[in-house]
Coordinates of C-alpha atoms in Angstrom, one line a residue:
Chain A
X1 CA 180.1 -26.5 47.7
X2 CA 179.8 -22.9 46.4
X3 CA 176.9 -22.0 44.3
X4 CA 177.6 -20.5 40.9
X5 CA 177.1 -16.8 40.2
X6 CA 176.8 -16.6 36.7
X7 CA 178.2 -13.1 35.6
X8 CA 177.8 -11.3 32.4
X9 CA 181.3 -11.1 31.8
X10 CA 181.3 -14.9 31.8
X11 CA 181.4 -14.4 27.9
X12 CA 179.0 -17.5 26.6
X13 CA 178.1 -18.5 30.3
X14 CA 175.8 -14.9 30.5
X15 CA 172.7 -15.1 32.1
X16 CA 170.8 -17.9 30.5
X17 CA 167.8 -16.6 28.5
X18 CA 164.6 -18.3 28.5
X19 CA 162.1 -18.3 25.8
X20 CA 158.9 -19.0 28.1
X21 CA 157.4 -15.8 29.2
X22 CA 156.7 -16.5 33.1
X23 CA 158.6 -15.2 36.1
X24 CA 161.3 -17.9 36.9
X25 CA 161.6 -18.1 41.0
X26 CA 164.7 -19.7 42.4
X27 CA 164.0 -22.8 44.5
X28 CA 164.8 -23.5 48.1
X29 CA 167.6 -26.0 48.9
X30 CA 168.7 -28.0 51.4
X31 CA 171.8 -29.9 50.8
X32 CA 173.4 -32.6 53.6
X33 CA 176.4 -34.5 53.2
X34 CA 176.8 -38.1 54.4
X35 CA 180.1 -40.3 53.7
X36 CA 178.8 -41.6 50.9
X37 CA 176.5 -39.0 48.8
X38 CA 175.7 -35.6 48.9
X39 CA 171.6 -35.4 49.0
X40 CA 169.8 -32.1 47.7
X41 CA 166.3 -31.4 48.7
X42 CA 164.5 -28.9 47.0
X43 CA 160.9 -27.3 47.4
X44 CA 159.1 -27.2 43.9
X45 CA 155.4 -26.9 44.6
X46 CA 153.3 -27.0 41.8
X47 CA 155.8 -29.0 39.4
X48 CA 154.7 -32.7 38.1
X49 CA 157.1 -35.1 38.1
X50 CA 157.1 -34.8 33.9
X51 CA 157.7 -30.8 33.9
X52 CA 161.1 -31.1 35.6
X53 CA 164.5 -31.6 34.0
X54 CA 167.6 -32.3 36.1
X55 CA 171.0 -32.6 34.5
X56 CA 174.2 -33.0 35.6
X57 CA 176.9 -31.3 33.4
X58 CA 180.8 -30.1 33.8
X59 CA 180.2 -30.4 37.3
X60 CA 176.7 -28.2 37.5
X61 CA 173.6 -29.7 39.0
X62 CA 170.8 -28.1 36.7
X63 CA 167.1 -28.1 38.1
X64 CA 164.7 -26.5 35.9
X65 CA 160.7 -27.1 36.9
X66 CA 158.0 -25.9 34.7
X67 CA 155.0 -24.6 36.1
X68 CA 151.4 -24.5 34.6
X69 CA 148.9 -22.2 35.1
X70 CA 146.3 -23.6 37.2
X71 CA 143.8 -21.2 37.8
X72 CA 142.3 -21.0 34.1
X73 CA 139.4 -19.2 33.8
X74 CA 139.2 -17.8 37.5
X75 CA 140.1 -14.1 39.0
X76 CA 142.9 -13.5 40.8
X77 CA 141.9 -11.7 43.5
X78 CA 144.6 -11.8 46.6
X79 CA 148.5 -12.7 46.2
X80 CA 151.0 -13.5 48.5
X81 CA 153.4 -15.3 46.3
X82 CA 153.6 -15.7 42.9
X83 CA 153.3 -18.9 40.5
X84 CA 156.5 -19.5 38.2
X85 CA 159.0 -21.9 36.9
X86 CA 162.5 -22.7 39.2
X87 CA 165.6 -22.5 38.0
X88 CA 168.7 -23.5 40.2
X89 CA 172.2 -24.2 39.8
X90 CA 174.9 -25.4 42.1
X91 CA 178.4 -26.2 41.0
X92 CA 179.6 -29.8 42.9
X93 CA 182.9 -29.6 43.8
X94 CA 183.0 -33.2 44.8
X95 CA 183.8 -36.1 42.9
X96 CA 180.6 -37.3 41.9
X97 CA 179.5 -40.7 40.7
X98 CA 177.3 -39.1 37.5
X99 CA 176.0 -42.8 36.2
X100 CA 174.4 -42.8 39.7
X101 CA 172.6 -39.8 40.1
X102 CA 168.9 -40.3 41.4
X103 CA 166.3 -37.8 41.4
X104 CA 162.7 -38.3 43.3
X105 CA 159.9 -35.7 42.7
X106 CA 157.2 -36.3 45.4
X107 CA 154.9 -34.0 46.8
X108 CA 156.6 -31.0 45.4
X109 CA 159.7 -31.8 46.8
X110 CA 162.8 -33.1 44.8
X111 CA 165.6 -35.4 46.2
X112 CA 168.6 -35.5 44.3
X113 CA 171.0 -38.2 45.3
X114 CA 174.5 -37.4 44.3
X115 CA 176.8 -40.6 44.9
X116 CA 180.6 -39.7 45.9
X117 CA 183.1 -41.3 44.0
X118 CA 184.4 -43.9 45.1
X119 CA 188.0 -42.2 45.0
X120 CA 187.2 -39.6 47.3
X121 CA 184.9 -41.6 49.7
X122 CA 186.4 -41.8 53.2
X123 CA 188.2 -45.3 54.3
X124 CA 188.7 -46.5 57.7
X125 CA 191.9 -48.2 58.0
X126 CA 191.9 -51.3 59.9
X127 CA 194.4 -50.9 62.9
X128 CA 195.7 -54.4 63.4
X129 CA 196.5 -55.7 67.1
X130 CA 199.4 -57.9 67.3
Chain B
X1 CA 139.0 -7.1 52.4
X2 CA 141.5 -9.8 53.7
X3 CA 143.5 -9.5 56.5
X4 CA 145.1 -11.8 58.9
X5 CA 143.5 -11.8 62.0
X6 CA 145.3 -10.2 65.2
X7 CA 147.5 -12.3 67.4
X8 CA 148.1 -12.0 71.0
X9 CA 151.6 -13.0 70.4
X10 CA 152.8 -10.8 67.5
X11 CA 155.0 -8.1 69.1
X12 CA 156.4 -4.3 67.5
X13 CA 159.1 -7.0 65.6
X14 CA 156.4 -8.9 63.5
X15 CA 154.8 -6.4 63.0
X16 CA 157.8 -4.7 61.0
X17 CA 158.7 -7.7 59.5
X18 CA 155.3 -7.9 58.4
X19 CA 155.7 -4.5 56.5
X20 CA 159.3 -5.7 55.5
X21 CA 157.7 -8.8 53.6
X22 CA 155.2 -6.7 52.1
X23 CA 157.7 -4.3 50.7
X24 CA 159.1 -7.7 49.4
X25 CA 156.4 -8.6 47.7
X26 CA 156.0 -5.7 45.9
X27 CA 159.3 -6.3 45.0
X28 CA 158.7 -9.6 44.3
X29 CA 155.6 -9.2 41.5
X30 CA 158.3 -6.5 39.8
X31 CA 160.8 -9.5 39.6
X32 CA 163.4 -7.8 41.4
X33 CA 164.1 -10.5 44.1
X34 CA 163.7 -14.1 44.5
X35 CA 162.2 -16.1 47.0
X36 CA 165.3 -16.6 49.0
X37 CA 165.7 -13.3 50.9
X38 CA 163.0 -13.1 53.3
X39 CA 161.1 -15.7 55.1
X40 CA 157.0 -14.8 55.2
X41 CA 156.1 -14.0 58.4
X42 CA 152.5 -15.1 57.8
X43 CA 153.3 -18.8 56.6
X44 CA 151.9 -20.1 54.3
X45 CA 151.7 -17.3 51.7
X46 CA 148.3 -17.4 50.3
X47 CA 146.6 -16.7 46.6
X48 CA 143.4 -16.2 46.6
X49 CA 140.9 -16.6 43.2
X50 CA 137.6 -16.6 42.2
X51 CA 134.9 -17.7 39.8
X52 CA 131.2 -17.8 39.8
X53 CA 130.8 -20.2 42.4
X54 CA 133.5 -21.0 44.2
X55 CA 136.7 -18.9 46.1
X56 CA 140.0 -20.8 46.1
X57 CA 142.6 -20.6 48.6
X58 CA 145.7 -21.5 47.3
X59 CA 149.2 -22.3 49.3
X60 CA 152.4 -23.9 48.9
X61 CA 153.5 -26.6 51.0
X62 CA 155.5 -29.1 49.7
X63 CA 156.3 -32.2 50.8
X64 CA 153.4 -32.2 53.3
X65 CA 150.1 -34.5 53.3
X66 CA 146.9 -33.8 54.3
X67 CA 146.6 -35.8 57.0
X68 CA 149.4 -33.7 58.1
X69 CA 147.0 -30.6 57.7
X70 CA 143.8 -29.5 59.7
X71 CA 141.6 -27.1 58.1
X72 CA 138.7 -25.5 59.4
X73 CA 136.1 -22.6 58.3
X74 CA 134.6 -21.5 61.3
X75 CA 132.0 -18.8 61.2
X76 CA 131.3 -18.3 57.9
X77 CA 134.4 -16.7 56.6
X78 CA 137.0 -17.7 59.1
X79 CA 139.9 -19.9 57.5
X80 CA 142.6 -21.7 59.1
X81 CA 145.2 -23.7 57.9
X82 CA 147.2 -25.6 60.4
X83 CA 150.1 -28.1 60.2
X84 CA 153.7 -29.4 60.4
X85 CA 156.5 -30.2 58.5
X86 CA 159.2 -32.2 59.9
X87 CA 163.0 -31.8 58.9
X88 CA 164.1 -35.0 56.7
X89 CA 166.2 -37.6 59.1
X90 CA 169.7 -37.8 58.2
X91 CA 172.2 -39.3 60.6
X92 CA 175.6 -38.7 60.4
X93 CA 175.0 -35.5 57.6
X94 CA 176.5 -32.5 57.5
X95 CA 174.5 -29.8 56.5
X96 CA 175.7 -27.3 54.1
X97 CA 172.6 -25.6 53.5
X98 CA 169.3 -24.9 54.8
X99 CA 167.1 -22.6 53.0
X100 CA 163.8 -24.5 53.4
X101 CA 161.7 -24.1 56.4
X102 CA 160.3 -26.5 58.8
X103 CA 158.3 -26.6 62.2
X104 CA 154.5 -25.7 63.2
X105 CA 152.7 -23.0 61.9
X106 CA 148.9 -21.6 62.3
X107 CA 147.2 -19.1 59.8
X108 CA 144.0 -17.7 60.4
X109 CA 142.3 -15.6 57.8
X110 CA 139.0 -13.9 57.5
X111 CA 137.7 -14.7 53.8
X112 CA 136.7 -11.7 51.6
X113 CA 133.2 -13.1 51.4
X114 CA 130.8 -15.4 53.6
X115 CA 131.1 -19.3 52.1
X116 CA 129.4 -22.4 52.6
X117 CA 131.3 -24.2 55.3
X118 CA 129.7 -27.3 54.7
X119 CA 130.6 -28.0 51.3
X120 CA 134.3 -26.9 51.4
X121 CA 136.6 -29.3 50.2
X122 CA 140.7 -29.7 49.9
X123 CA 143.4 -31.0 47.5
X124 CA 146.7 -31.4 47.9
X125 CA 148.9 -32.1 44.5
X126 CA 152.4 -31.9 43.6
X127 CA 152.7 -29.9 47.0
X128 CA 150.0 -27.3 46.3
X129 CA 147.4 -26.8 48.6
X130 CA 143.5 -26.0 47.3
X131 CA 141.0 -25.3 49.1
X132 CA 137.5 -24.3 47.4
X133 CA 134.7 -22.6 49.1
X134 CA 131.7 -22.6 47.9
X135 CA 129.8 -19.3 48.1
X136 CA 126.8 -18.6 49.4
X137 CA 123.8 -17.9 47.1
X138 CA 123.8 -14.1 48.0
X139 CA 127.0 -13.3 47.1
X140 CA 126.7 -15.0 43.9
X141 CA 127.2 -12.4 40.9
X142 CA 123.5 -11.9 39.8
X143 CA 123.3 -10.6 35.8
X144 CA 120.6 -7.8 35.8
X145 CA 118.4 -7.8 32.9
X146 CA 118.7 -4.6 31.2
X147 CA 115.7 -3.7 29.2
X148 CA 115.2 -1.5 26.3
X149 CA 111.9 0.6 26.5

């Protein structure tokens, strides 16, 4: 599994431009593989479920979370991190059963279940004794 | 004005890391890097906001619940946030990527001005912790009437 890096030379795959004038951050992800599925855990603090878009297309998982300003009318006096949107894209090399993908966002953590297609699941061969 | 309290276990290297992180933050704000490079030596990272009545301390703590956290205000301006984040349990699993951080953390900071320790509130929403610390009367801004003669 490799993360796709978009290059300018890819022509129509050139860097995506966004219309919102905010900083976009790359969220941290964990990726775990079990026999049946791939599980992606992503930290998206500040994203409400209705502001999260998860897509699976062309073997790519695309995660885009929008974060609304949460301190209107307050003065920012010290900053160790910035607040902005999240964007990340992974290329999934495994055959995934797209219809069964499940996504859950809880306490700012996205859990994405990508079930493997039946054809590639490891099969245990029964060994018969005579 | 706002400093992490000196901790006796910090050695030269963590001091170096801190400097490195400071530099990263400078570049971060200019949009030159993303959040993947460099792990904050002081965790969690904090943002401070204020209005006329309150000081707001905010931290991103995805996946945590208020009961996983211990928040104290000691004296009138020492804030400590303590907690731990557990690794999701997976049996018979292969980890392909592990960018998120786990484990215990403690952060003690001196707030820029005294607060009313008895009336501190904390809320956790979508993985963002907000601690609301009411200012004491003496530090609230006062509007001075300017009289014309």
